Amino acid sequence: MLRTYKVGGHRFCVSMSDDSALWKGMDNYNPFMVDSNAGLCNVETPDLLFRLDIDFSSNGDDIVRDSKNLAEFDDDTAYISLMSGPDNQRVFLISLNSAMKEQGGILAVERNNQECKLYLGTCNDYRHGLFIVNNALMLLYALMSSVKDTILIHASVVMADGYGFAFLGKSGTGKSTHTRLWLQNIPGTSLLNDDNPVVRIDSSGNPVIYGSPWSGKTPCYRNEEVPLRAVVRLSQAPRNLIRKLSGISAYAALAPSASSMKWEKSMADGLHETLSKLVSTVGIYHLECLPDAEASLLCHETVK
């Protein structure tokens, strides 16, 4: 079975066996589904971001055996090992954590960047398999779209007054809490995405923010888009104080929340160009705040 999705204006395809139970767990992608056409999912199609084929018959051991380990990332969200594979493939081992890496998935990305294969032969757990597929798709999206004036950011986003407002911050800072305060105190506010929205500079140079299939623990998968009005980096404080940032300070506030393979020059360059465009077109702010209604009212009044 082949399914096609369009997220943030970019189209990608997913292929796996018709009877795979994982399809049932991918309801978060349904709002982004578009008509599938095998011809349009050919990796040579110009506007195709990537095609992911999922293989349950192999564990990809032969690829790992011939690959050189480059880096490992292990935090509270996922374990990812980056390798350089045969014929200059990029190879990723993806798992819930390092303790489960032997049951993880092997993602192989061919040199053309569009042709990708995920080997799930060692994964026998449904939830772990779904976790691997979601992270593989999110990783590929961030990887491939970084050279197309697009970034996937770690943020919580609301829509108000016809615009999008993105809240950034370290894990535990209170992004979702501040979003909830907007929903409670700013009339007409709605949630667009609570974890990984897409930001894109359109053909006219305007910043647009989109919902995505990836929204963390909050099931908010809205296929909508609005002009991006402001980005606010949050930090906890004993008071409510907001200030606008500019130049390198604005760039530094935004950059840590952008997903990309920063060690690859073309993608790092693409990320830098997109961030630079955002800093010059969007209001970037720092909000020191308490988790109270006053913080949301102050923020809204300042950035609207």
PDB file of C-alpha atoms in Angstrom:
ATOM      1  CA  MET A   1       0.000   0.000   0.000  1.00  0.00           C
ATOM      2  CA  LEU A   2       1.184   3.462  -0.927  1.00  0.00           C
ATOM      3  CA  ARG A   3      -0.022   6.631   0.759  1.00  0.00           C
ATOM      4  CA  THR A   4       0.854  10.230  -0.033  1.00  0.00           C
ATOM      5  CA  TYR A   5       0.871  13.114   2.417  1.00  0.00           C
ATOM      6  CA  LYS A   6       1.365  16.848   2.092  1.00  0.00           C
ATOM      7  CA  VAL A   7       2.765  18.725   5.086  1.00  0.00           C
ATOM      8  CA  GLY A   8       3.849  22.358   5.041  1.00  0.00           C
ATOM      9  CA  GLY A   9       3.349  22.408   1.279  1.00  0.00           C
ATOM     10  CA  HIS A  10       5.757  19.472   0.727  1.00  0.00           C
ATOM     11  CA  ARG A  11       4.665  16.054  -0.496  1.00  0.00           C
ATOM     12  CA  PHE A  12       6.068  12.698   0.644  1.00  0.00           C
ATOM     13  CA  CYS A  13       5.070   9.053   0.210  1.00  0.00           C
ATOM     14  CA  VAL A  14       5.017   6.047   2.546  1.00  0.00           C
ATOM     15  CA  SER A  15       4.890   2.457   1.366  1.00  0.00           C
ATOM     16  CA  MET A  16       4.444  -0.728   3.413  1.00  0.00           C
ATOM     17  CA  SER A  17       2.431  -3.943   3.249  1.00  0.00           C
ATOM     18  CA  ASP A  18      -1.334  -3.563   3.027  1.00  0.00           C
ATOM     19  CA  ASP A  19      -1.953  -5.705   6.109  1.00  0.00           C
ATOM     20  CA  SER A  20       0.521  -3.935   8.396  1.00  0.00           C
ATOM     21  CA  ALA A  21      -1.032  -3.036  11.750  1.00  0.00           C
ATOM     22  CA  LEU A  22       1.013   0.167  11.762  1.00  0.00           C
ATOM     23  CA  TRP A  23      -1.352   1.791   9.262  1.00  0.00           C
ATOM     24  CA  LYS A  24      -4.047   1.769  11.964  1.00  0.00           C
ATOM     25  CA  GLY A  25      -1.789   3.703  14.306  1.00  0.00           C
ATOM     26  CA  MET A  26      -1.053   6.462  11.793  1.00  0.00           C
ATOM     27  CA  ASP A  27      -4.313   8.376  12.182  1.00  0.00           C
ATOM     28  CA  ASN A  28      -2.283  11.508  12.917  1.00  0.00           C
ATOM     29  CA  TYR A  29      -1.315  11.549   9.212  1.00  0.00           C
ATOM     30  CA  ASN A  30      -4.877  11.244   7.889  1.00  0.00           C
ATOM     31  CA  PRO A  31      -5.630  15.008   7.811  1.00  0.00           C
ATOM     32  CA  PHE A  32      -2.570  15.436   5.577  1.00  0.00           C
ATOM     33  CA  MET A  33      -3.360  12.627   3.125  1.00  0.00           C
ATOM     34  CA  VAL A  34      -3.714  13.472  -0.553  1.00  0.00           C
ATOM     35  CA  ASP A  35      -4.583  11.294  -3.538  1.00  0.00           C
ATOM     36  CA  SER A  36      -1.912   8.651  -4.034  1.00  0.00           C
ATOM     37  CA  ASN A  37      -0.495   8.122  -7.477  1.00  0.00           C
ATOM     38  CA  ALA A  38       2.326   5.644  -7.935  1.00  0.00           C
ATOM     39  CA  GLY A  39       3.783   7.736 -10.719  1.00  0.00           C
ATOM     40  CA  LEU A  40       3.930  10.839  -8.541  1.00  0.00           C
ATOM     41  CA  CYS A  41       5.771   8.852  -5.866  1.00  0.00           C
ATOM     42  CA  ASN A  42       8.629   8.051  -8.187  1.00  0.00           C
ATOM     43  CA  VAL A  43      11.827   9.343  -6.596  1.00  0.00           C
ATOM     44  CA  GLU A  44      12.613  11.244  -9.797  1.00  0.00           C
ATOM     45  CA  THR A  45       9.478  13.385  -9.445  1.00  0.00           C
ATOM     46  CA  PRO A  46      10.757  16.979  -8.983  1.00  0.00           C
ATOM     47  CA  ASP A  47       8.402  18.092  -6.205  1.00  0.00           C
ATOM     48  CA  LEU A  48       8.594  14.903  -4.146  1.00  0.00           C
ATOM     49  CA  LEU A  49      10.323  15.524  -0.815  1.00  0.00           C
ATOM     50  CA  PHE A  50      11.030  11.816  -0.226  1.00  0.00           C
ATOM     51  CA  ARG A  51       9.601   8.323  -0.442  1.00  0.00           C
ATOM     52  CA  LEU A  52       9.910   5.940   2.524  1.00  0.00           C
ATOM     53  CA  ASP A  53       9.567   2.200   1.921  1.00  0.00           C
ATOM     54  CA  ILE A  54       9.124   0.143   5.104  1.00  0.00           C
ATOM     55  CA  ASP A  55      10.547  -3.392   5.045  1.00  0.00           C
ATOM     56  CA  PHE A  56       9.516  -5.893   7.744  1.00  0.00           C
ATOM     57  CA  SER A  57      11.438  -8.810   6.244  1.00  0.00           C
ATOM     58  CA  SER A  58      14.948  -7.550   6.985  1.00  0.00           C
ATOM     59  CA  ASN A  59      16.694  -5.980   9.970  1.00  0.00           C
ATOM     60  CA  GLY A  60      19.272  -4.135   7.856  1.00  0.00           C
ATOM     61  CA  ASP A  61      22.215  -5.842   9.574  1.00  0.00           C
ATOM     62  CA  ASP A  62      24.233  -5.950   6.367  1.00  0.00           C
ATOM     63  CA  ILE A  63      23.972  -2.176   6.011  1.00  0.00           C
ATOM     64  CA  VAL A  64      25.011  -1.547   9.622  1.00  0.00           C
ATOM     65  CA  ARG A  65      27.918  -3.975   9.282  1.00  0.00           C
ATOM     66  CA  ASP A  66      29.302  -1.966   6.358  1.00  0.00           C
ATOM     67  CA  SER A  67      28.663   1.436   7.955  1.00  0.00           C
ATOM     68  CA  LYS A  68      30.896   3.702  10.011  1.00  0.00           C
ATOM     69  CA  ASN A  69      29.474   5.163  13.200  1.00  0.00           C
ATOM     70  CA  LEU A  70      29.636   8.971  13.274  1.00  0.00           C
ATOM     71  CA  ALA A  71      27.575  10.135  16.233  1.00  0.00           C
ATOM     72  CA  GLU A  72      24.984   9.074  18.804  1.00  0.00           C
ATOM     73  CA  PHE A  73      22.129  11.073  20.299  1.00  0.00           C
ATOM     74  CA  ASP A  74      20.307   9.775  23.353  1.00  0.00           C
ATOM     75  CA  ASP A  75      17.879  12.007  25.259  1.00  0.00           C
ATOM     76  CA  ASP A  76      14.422  11.787  26.779  1.00  0.00           C
ATOM     77  CA  THR A  77      12.745  11.714  23.368  1.00  0.00           C
ATOM     78  CA  ALA A  78      14.633   9.117  21.286  1.00  0.00           C
ATOM     79  CA  TYR A  79      17.903   7.312  20.598  1.00  0.00           C
ATOM     80  CA  ILE A  80      19.455   7.968  17.173  1.00  0.00           C
ATOM     81  CA  SER A  81      22.779   6.722  15.876  1.00  0.00           C
ATOM     82  CA  LEU A  82      24.136   8.351  12.730  1.00  0.00           C
ATOM     83  CA  MET A  83      26.333   6.295  10.404  1.00  0.00           C
ATOM     84  CA  SER A  84      28.018   6.666   7.046  1.00  0.00           C
ATOM     85  CA  GLY A  85      26.909   3.721   4.952  1.00  0.00           C
ATOM     86  CA  PRO A  86      28.081   2.038   1.766  1.00  0.00           C
ATOM     87  CA  ASP A  87      27.977   4.171  -1.384  1.00  0.00           C
ATOM     88  CA  ASN A  88      27.741   7.316   0.765  1.00  0.00           C
ATOM     89  CA  GLN A  89      24.376   6.381   2.203  1.00  0.00           C
ATOM     90  CA  ARG A  90      23.288   8.090   5.379  1.00  0.00           C
ATOM     91  CA  VAL A  91      22.197   5.453   7.875  1.00  0.00           C
ATOM     92  CA  PHE A  92      20.279   6.048  11.095  1.00  0.00           C
ATOM     93  CA  LEU A  93      19.517   3.583  13.877  1.00  0.00           C
ATOM     94  CA  ILE A  94      16.317   4.773  15.569  1.00  0.00           C
ATOM     95  CA  SER A  95      14.943   3.496  18.862  1.00  0.00           C
ATOM     96  CA  LEU A  96      13.039   4.624  21.936  1.00  0.00           C
ATOM     97  CA  ASN A  97      16.256   4.565  23.966  1.00  0.00           C
ATOM     98  CA  SER A  98      19.734   3.027  23.876  1.00  0.00           C
ATOM     99  CA  ALA A  99      18.599   0.020  25.912  1.00  0.00           C
ATOM    100  CA  MET A 100      16.219  -0.930  23.083  1.00  0.00           C
ATOM    101  CA  LYS A 101      18.525  -0.224  20.159  1.00  0.00           C
ATOM    102  CA  GLU A 102      18.860  -3.914  19.319  1.00  0.00           C
ATOM    103  CA  GLN A 103      15.124  -3.857  18.521  1.00  0.00           C
ATOM    104  CA  GLY A 104      15.338  -0.521  16.729  1.00  0.00           C
ATOM    105  CA  GLY A 105      14.833   0.348  13.083  1.00  0.00           C
ATOM    106  CA  ILE A 106      17.508   1.003  10.469  1.00  0.00           C
ATOM    107  CA  LEU A 107      16.807   3.962   8.188  1.00  0.00           C
ATOM    108  CA  ALA A 108      18.908   4.110   5.016  1.00  0.00           C
ATOM    109  CA  VAL A 109      18.886   7.282   2.914  1.00  0.00           C
ATOM    110  CA  GLU A 110      20.285   7.016  -0.600  1.00  0.00           C
ATOM    111  CA  ARG A 111      22.568   9.639  -2.095  1.00  0.00           C
ATOM    112  CA  ASN A 112      19.725  11.268  -4.025  1.00  0.00           C
ATOM    113  CA  ASN A 113      18.082  12.024  -0.645  1.00  0.00           C
ATOM    114  CA  GLN A 114      14.623  11.091  -1.875  1.00  0.00           C
ATOM    115  CA  GLU A 115      14.885   7.301  -1.830  1.00  0.00           C
ATOM    116  CA  CYS A 116      14.694   6.000   1.751  1.00  0.00           C
ATOM    117  CA  LYS A 117      14.146   2.590   3.309  1.00  0.00           C
ATOM    118  CA  LEU A 118      13.281   1.686   6.883  1.00  0.00           C
ATOM    119  CA  TYR A 119      14.139  -1.846   8.035  1.00  0.00           C
ATOM    120  CA  LEU A 120      11.939  -3.064  10.898  1.00  0.00           C
ATOM    121  CA  GLY A 121      12.759  -6.782  10.888  1.00  0.00           C
ATOM    122  CA  THR A 122      13.902  -6.816  14.533  1.00  0.00           C
ATOM    123  CA  CYS A 123      11.000  -4.776  15.906  1.00  0.00           C
ATOM    124  CA  ASN A 124       8.223  -7.018  17.223  1.00  0.00           C
ATOM    125  CA  ASP A 125       6.480  -4.456  19.432  1.00  0.00           C
ATOM    126  CA  TYR A 126       3.644  -2.465  17.853  1.00  0.00           C
ATOM    127  CA  ARG A 127       4.138   0.706  19.903  1.00  0.00           C
ATOM    128  CA  HIS A 128       7.887   0.696  19.403  1.00  0.00           C
ATOM    129  CA  GLY A 129       7.424   0.157  15.658  1.00  0.00           C
ATOM    130  CA  LEU A 130       5.012   3.089  15.458  1.00  0.00           C
ATOM    131  CA  PHE A 131       7.451   5.230  17.445  1.00  0.00           C
ATOM    132  CA  ILE A 132      10.245   4.386  14.995  1.00  0.00           C
ATOM    133  CA  VAL A 133       8.105   5.145  11.922  1.00  0.00           C
ATOM    134  CA  ASN A 134       6.994   8.507  13.338  1.00  0.00           C
ATOM    135  CA  ASN A 135      10.546   9.521  14.211  1.00  0.00           C
ATOM    136  CA  ALA A 136      11.889   8.339  10.845  1.00  0.00           C
ATOM    137  CA  LEU A 137       9.309  10.438   8.991  1.00  0.00           C
ATOM    138  CA  MET A 138       9.922  13.488  11.175  1.00  0.00           C
ATOM    139  CA  LEU A 139      13.686  13.140  10.740  1.00  0.00           C
ATOM    140  CA  LEU A 140      13.384  12.768   6.967  1.00  0.00           C
ATOM    141  CA  TYR A 141      11.049  15.733   6.730  1.00  0.00           C
ATOM    142  CA  ALA A 142      13.436  17.979   8.670  1.00  0.00           C
ATOM    143  CA  LEU A 143      16.389  16.662   6.667  1.00  0.00           C
ATOM    144  CA  MET A 144      14.918  17.083   3.195  1.00  0.00           C
ATOM    145  CA  SER A 145      12.973  20.313   3.710  1.00  0.00           C
ATOM    146  CA  SER A 146      15.909  22.233   5.200  1.00  0.00           C
ATOM    147  CA  VAL A 147      17.066  23.209   1.702  1.00  0.00           C
ATOM    148  CA  LYS A 148      13.584  24.373   0.691  1.00  0.00           C
ATOM    149  CA  ASP A 149      13.104  27.466   2.891  1.00  0.00           C
ATOM    150  CA  THR A 150      11.442  25.237   5.470  1.00  0.00           C
ATOM    151  CA  ILE A 151      12.194  24.277   9.067  1.00  0.00           C
ATOM    152  CA  LEU A 152      10.553  21.969  11.571  1.00  0.00           C
ATOM    153  CA  ILE A 153      10.665  23.665  14.959  1.00  0.00           C
ATOM    154  CA  HIS A 154      10.126  22.423  18.500  1.00  0.00           C
ATOM    155  CA  ALA A 155       7.376  24.774  19.646  1.00  0.00           C
ATOM    156  CA  SER A 156       3.794  25.135  20.783  1.00  0.00           C
ATOM    157  CA  VAL A 157       1.692  27.271  18.440  1.00  0.00           C
ATOM    158  CA  VAL A 158      -1.603  29.101  18.738  1.00  0.00           C
ATOM    159  CA  MET A 159      -3.682  30.920  16.152  1.00  0.00           C
ATOM    160  CA  ALA A 160      -5.173  34.283  17.125  1.00  0.00           C
ATOM    161  CA  ASP A 161      -6.200  37.427  15.252  1.00  0.00           C
ATOM    162  CA  GLY A 162      -5.604  35.590  11.960  1.00  0.00           C
ATOM    163  CA  TYR A 163      -1.928  34.914  12.749  1.00  0.00           C
ATOM    164  CA  GLY A 164       0.266  32.218  14.257  1.00  0.00           C
ATOM    165  CA  PHE A 165       2.289  32.703  17.443  1.00  0.00           C
ATOM    166  CA  ALA A 166       5.003  30.172  18.308  1.00  0.00           C
ATOM    167  CA  PHE A 167       6.328  29.603  21.823  1.00  0.00           C
ATOM    168  CA  LEU A 168       9.804  28.138  22.250  1.00  0.00           C
ATOM    169  CA  GLY A 169      11.838  27.029  25.237  1.00  0.00           C
ATOM    170  CA  LYS A 170      13.766  24.209  26.819  1.00  0.00           C
ATOM    171  CA  SER A 171      11.861  21.086  27.833  1.00  0.00           C
ATOM    172  CA  GLY A 172       9.908  21.818  30.994  1.00  0.00           C
ATOM    173  CA  THR A 173       9.898  25.590  30.462  1.00  0.00           C
ATOM    174  CA  GLY A 174       6.121  25.705  30.150  1.00  0.00           C
ATOM    175  CA  LYS A 175       5.371  26.083  26.432  1.00  0.00           C
ATOM    176  CA  SER A 176       2.136  24.102  26.642  1.00  0.00           C
ATOM    177  CA  THR A 177       1.173  25.885  29.870  1.00  0.00           C
ATOM    178  CA  HIS A 178       1.576  29.293  28.236  1.00  0.00           C
ATOM    179  CA  THR A 179      -0.394  28.091  25.222  1.00  0.00           C
ATOM    180  CA  ARG A 180      -3.194  26.958  27.514  1.00  0.00           C
ATOM    181  CA  LEU A 181      -3.216  30.401  29.152  1.00  0.00           C
ATOM    182  CA  TRP A 182      -3.723  31.998  25.731  1.00  0.00           C
ATOM    183  CA  LEU A 183      -6.587  29.605  25.019  1.00  0.00           C
ATOM    184  CA  GLN A 184      -8.184  30.511  28.363  1.00  0.00           C
ATOM    185  CA  ASN A 185      -7.635  34.261  28.310  1.00  0.00           C
ATOM    186  CA  ILE A 186      -7.384  35.471  24.693  1.00  0.00           C
ATOM    187  CA  PRO A 187     -10.777  35.240  22.921  1.00  0.00           C
ATOM    188  CA  GLY A 188     -10.740  33.511  19.543  1.00  0.00           C
ATOM    189  CA  THR A 189      -7.477  31.627  20.186  1.00  0.00           C
ATOM    190  CA  SER A 190      -7.083  28.037  18.997  1.00  0.00           C
ATOM    191  CA  LEU A 191      -4.248  25.494  19.087  1.00  0.00           C
ATOM    192  CA  LEU A 192      -2.446  24.747  15.810  1.00  0.00           C
ATOM    193  CA  ASN A 193       0.239  22.333  17.057  1.00  0.00           C
ATOM    194  CA  ASP A 194       1.774  21.580  20.445  1.00  0.00           C
ATOM    195  CA  ASP A 195       5.213  20.234  19.599  1.00  0.00           C
ATOM    196  CA  ASN A 196       6.527  20.250  16.013  1.00  0.00           C
ATOM    197  CA  PRO A 197       4.961  22.772  13.627  1.00  0.00           C
ATOM    198  CA  VAL A 198       6.434  23.601  10.228  1.00  0.00           C
ATOM    199  CA  VAL A 199       7.630  27.095   9.302  1.00  0.00           C
ATOM    200  CA  ARG A 200       8.143  27.963   5.649  1.00  0.00           C
ATOM    201  CA  ILE A 201       9.078  31.092   3.721  1.00  0.00           C
ATOM    202  CA  ASP A 202       6.632  31.225   0.817  1.00  0.00           C
ATOM    203  CA  SER A 203       7.391  32.297  -2.748  1.00  0.00           C
ATOM    204  CA  SER A 204       6.632  35.928  -1.875  1.00  0.00           C
ATOM    205  CA  GLY A 205       9.070  35.889   1.036  1.00  0.00           C
ATOM    206  CA  ASN A 206       6.381  35.738   3.712  1.00  0.00           C
ATOM    207  CA  PRO A 207       6.707  33.444   6.758  1.00  0.00           C
ATOM    208  CA  VAL A 208       3.919  30.883   7.154  1.00  0.00           C
ATOM    209  CA  ILE A 209       3.413  28.374   9.975  1.00  0.00           C
ATOM    210  CA  TYR A 210       1.671  25.026   9.432  1.00  0.00           C
ATOM    211  CA  GLY A 211       0.233  22.257  11.543  1.00  0.00           C
ATOM    212  CA  SER A 212       1.888  18.840  11.230  1.00  0.00           C
ATOM    213  CA  PRO A 213       1.304  15.151  12.055  1.00  0.00           C
ATOM    214  CA  TRP A 214       3.782  15.501  14.943  1.00  0.00           C
ATOM    215  CA  SER A 215       2.335  17.159  18.036  1.00  0.00           C
ATOM    216  CA  GLY A 216       3.946  15.411  21.015  1.00  0.00           C
ATOM    217  CA  LYS A 217       1.622  14.309  23.809  1.00  0.00           C
ATOM    218  CA  THR A 218      -1.208  16.585  22.669  1.00  0.00           C
ATOM    219  CA  PRO A 219      -3.274  15.056  19.835  1.00  0.00           C
ATOM    220  CA  CYS A 220      -3.542  18.170  17.664  1.00  0.00           C
ATOM    221  CA  TYR A 221      -3.031  17.331  13.978  1.00  0.00           C
ATOM    222  CA  ARG A 222      -4.523  20.240  12.065  1.00  0.00           C
ATOM    223  CA  ASN A 223      -3.869  20.635   8.361  1.00  0.00           C
ATOM    224  CA  GLU A 224      -4.022  24.427   8.522  1.00  0.00           C
ATOM    225  CA  GLU A 225      -1.699  27.343   7.872  1.00  0.00           C
ATOM    226  CA  VAL A 226      -1.532  30.972   8.961  1.00  0.00           C
ATOM    227  CA  PRO A 227       0.961  33.824   8.559  1.00  0.00           C
ATOM    228  CA  LEU A 228       3.557  33.664  11.330  1.00  0.00           C
ATOM    229  CA  ARG A 229       3.362  36.855  13.367  1.00  0.00           C
ATOM    230  CA  ALA A 230       5.793  36.279  16.247  1.00  0.00           C
ATOM    231  CA  VAL A 231       8.098  33.796  17.925  1.00  0.00           C
ATOM    232  CA  VAL A 232       8.455  33.991  21.696  1.00  0.00           C
ATOM    233  CA  ARG A 233      11.162  32.220  23.709  1.00  0.00           C
ATOM    234  CA  LEU A 234       9.957  31.541  27.250  1.00  0.00           C
ATOM    235  CA  SER A 235      11.855  31.317  30.492  1.00  0.00           C
ATOM    236  CA  GLN A 236      10.483  30.863  33.989  1.00  0.00           C
ATOM    237  CA  ALA A 237      10.822  33.879  36.274  1.00  0.00           C
ATOM    238  CA  PRO A 238       9.303  35.433  39.410  1.00  0.00           C
ATOM    239  CA  ARG A 239       7.790  38.203  37.259  1.00  0.00           C
ATOM    240  CA  ASN A 240       6.318  38.843  33.821  1.00  0.00           C
ATOM    241  CA  LEU A 241       8.610  40.801  31.507  1.00  0.00           C
ATOM    242  CA  ILE A 242       8.840  40.763  27.708  1.00  0.00           C
ATOM    243  CA  ARG A 243      11.338  42.349  25.327  1.00  0.00           C
ATOM    244  CA  LYS A 244      11.867  42.252  21.589  1.00  0.00           C
ATOM    245  CA  LEU A 245      15.093  40.747  20.274  1.00  0.00           C
ATOM    246  CA  SER A 246      17.075  41.668  17.192  1.00  0.00           C
ATOM    247  CA  GLY A 247      20.167  40.638  15.285  1.00  0.00           C
ATOM    248  CA  ILE A 248      22.252  37.828  16.744  1.00  0.00           C
ATOM    249  CA  SER A 249      20.108  37.692  19.896  1.00  0.00           C
ATOM    250  CA  ALA A 250      17.007  36.947  17.824  1.00  0.00           C
ATOM    251  CA  TYR A 251      18.890  34.354  15.765  1.00  0.00           C
ATOM    252  CA  ALA A 252      20.241  32.686  18.917  1.00  0.00           C
ATOM    253  CA  ALA A 253      16.751  32.535  20.438  1.00  0.00           C
ATOM    254  CA  LEU A 254      15.317  30.782  17.385  1.00  0.00           C
ATOM    255  CA  ALA A 255      18.140  28.480  16.212  1.00  0.00           C
ATOM    256  CA  PRO A 256      18.186  25.909  19.079  1.00  0.00           C
ATOM    257  CA  SER A 257      14.571  24.972  18.391  1.00  0.00           C
ATOM    258  CA  ALA A 258      15.063  24.255  14.669  1.00  0.00           C
ATOM    259  CA  SER A 259      15.498  20.615  13.629  1.00  0.00           C
ATOM    260  CA  SER A 260      18.164  19.827  11.050  1.00  0.00           C
ATOM    261  CA  MET A 261      21.275  17.803  10.303  1.00  0.00           C
ATOM    262  CA  LYS A 262      23.584  20.723  11.064  1.00  0.00           C
ATOM    263  CA  TRP A 263      26.769  18.763  10.244  1.00  0.00           C
ATOM    264  CA  GLU A 264      25.799  18.510   6.555  1.00  0.00           C
ATOM    265  CA  LYS A 265      26.890  21.694   4.771  1.00  0.00           C
ATOM    266  CA  SER A 266      24.019  22.034   2.290  1.00  0.00           C
ATOM    267  CA  MET A 267      21.454  21.487   5.018  1.00  0.00           C
ATOM    268  CA  ALA A 268      23.242  23.696   7.535  1.00  0.00           C
ATOM    269  CA  ASP A 269      23.407  26.439   4.892  1.00  0.00           C
ATOM    270  CA  GLY A 270      19.705  26.007   4.120  1.00  0.00           C
ATOM    271  CA  LEU A 271      18.825  26.180   7.802  1.00  0.00           C
ATOM    272  CA  HIS A 272      20.916  29.333   8.248  1.00  0.00           C
ATOM    273  CA  GLU A 273      19.267  31.040   5.262  1.00  0.00           C
ATOM    274  CA  THR A 274      15.767  30.233   6.519  1.00  0.00           C
ATOM    275  CA  LEU A 275      16.546  31.387  10.057  1.00  0.00           C
ATOM    276  CA  SER A 276      18.048  34.617   8.718  1.00  0.00           C
ATOM    277  CA  LYS A 277      14.903  35.298   6.673  1.00  0.00           C
ATOM    278  CA  LEU A 278      12.712  34.638   9.707  1.00  0.00           C
ATOM    279  CA  VAL A 279      14.714  36.960  11.934  1.00  0.00           C
ATOM    280  CA  SER A 280      14.286  39.755   9.378  1.00  0.00           C
ATOM    281  CA  THR A 281      10.541  39.240   8.821  1.00  0.00           C
ATOM    282  CA  VAL A 282       9.092  37.972  12.130  1.00  0.00           C
ATOM    283  CA  GLY A 283       9.022  39.549  15.580  1.00  0.00           C
ATOM    284  CA  ILE A 284      11.265  37.533  17.930  1.00  0.00           C
ATOM    285  CA  TYR A 285      10.728  38.055  21.666  1.00  0.00           C
ATOM    286  CA  HIS A 286      11.924  36.816  25.050  1.00  0.00           C
ATOM    287  CA  LEU A 287       9.257  36.440  27.719  1.00  0.00           C
ATOM    288  CA  GLU A 288      10.254  35.942  31.343  1.00  0.00           C
ATOM    289  CA  CYS A 289       7.058  34.759  32.952  1.00  0.00           C
ATOM    290  CA  LEU A 290       4.968  33.205  35.655  1.00  0.00           C
ATOM    291  CA  PRO A 291       2.375  30.557  34.743  1.00  0.00           C
ATOM    292  CA  ASP A 292      -0.505  33.006  35.140  1.00  0.00           C
ATOM    293  CA  ALA A 293      -3.113  34.833  33.081  1.00  0.00           C
ATOM    294  CA  GLU A 294      -1.192  38.106  33.262  1.00  0.00           C
ATOM    295  CA  ALA A 295       1.695  36.520  31.321  1.00  0.00           C
ATOM    296  CA  SER A 296      -0.576  35.593  28.409  1.00  0.00           C
ATOM    297  CA  LEU A 297      -2.259  39.007  28.369  1.00  0.00           C
ATOM    298  CA  LEU A 298       1.082  40.838  28.428  1.00  0.00           C
ATOM    299  CA  CYS A 299       2.478  38.602  25.673  1.00  0.00           C
ATOM    300  CA  HIS A 300      -0.566  38.955  23.432  1.00  0.00           C
ATOM    301  CA  GLU A 301      -0.760  42.725  23.824  1.00  0.00           C
ATOM    302  CA  THR A 302       2.950  43.059  22.950  1.00  0.00           C
ATOM    303  CA  VAL A 303       3.280  40.709  19.989  1.00  0.00           C
ATOM    304  CA  LYS A 304      -0.096  41.102  18.254  1.00  0.00           C
TER     305      LYS A 304
END
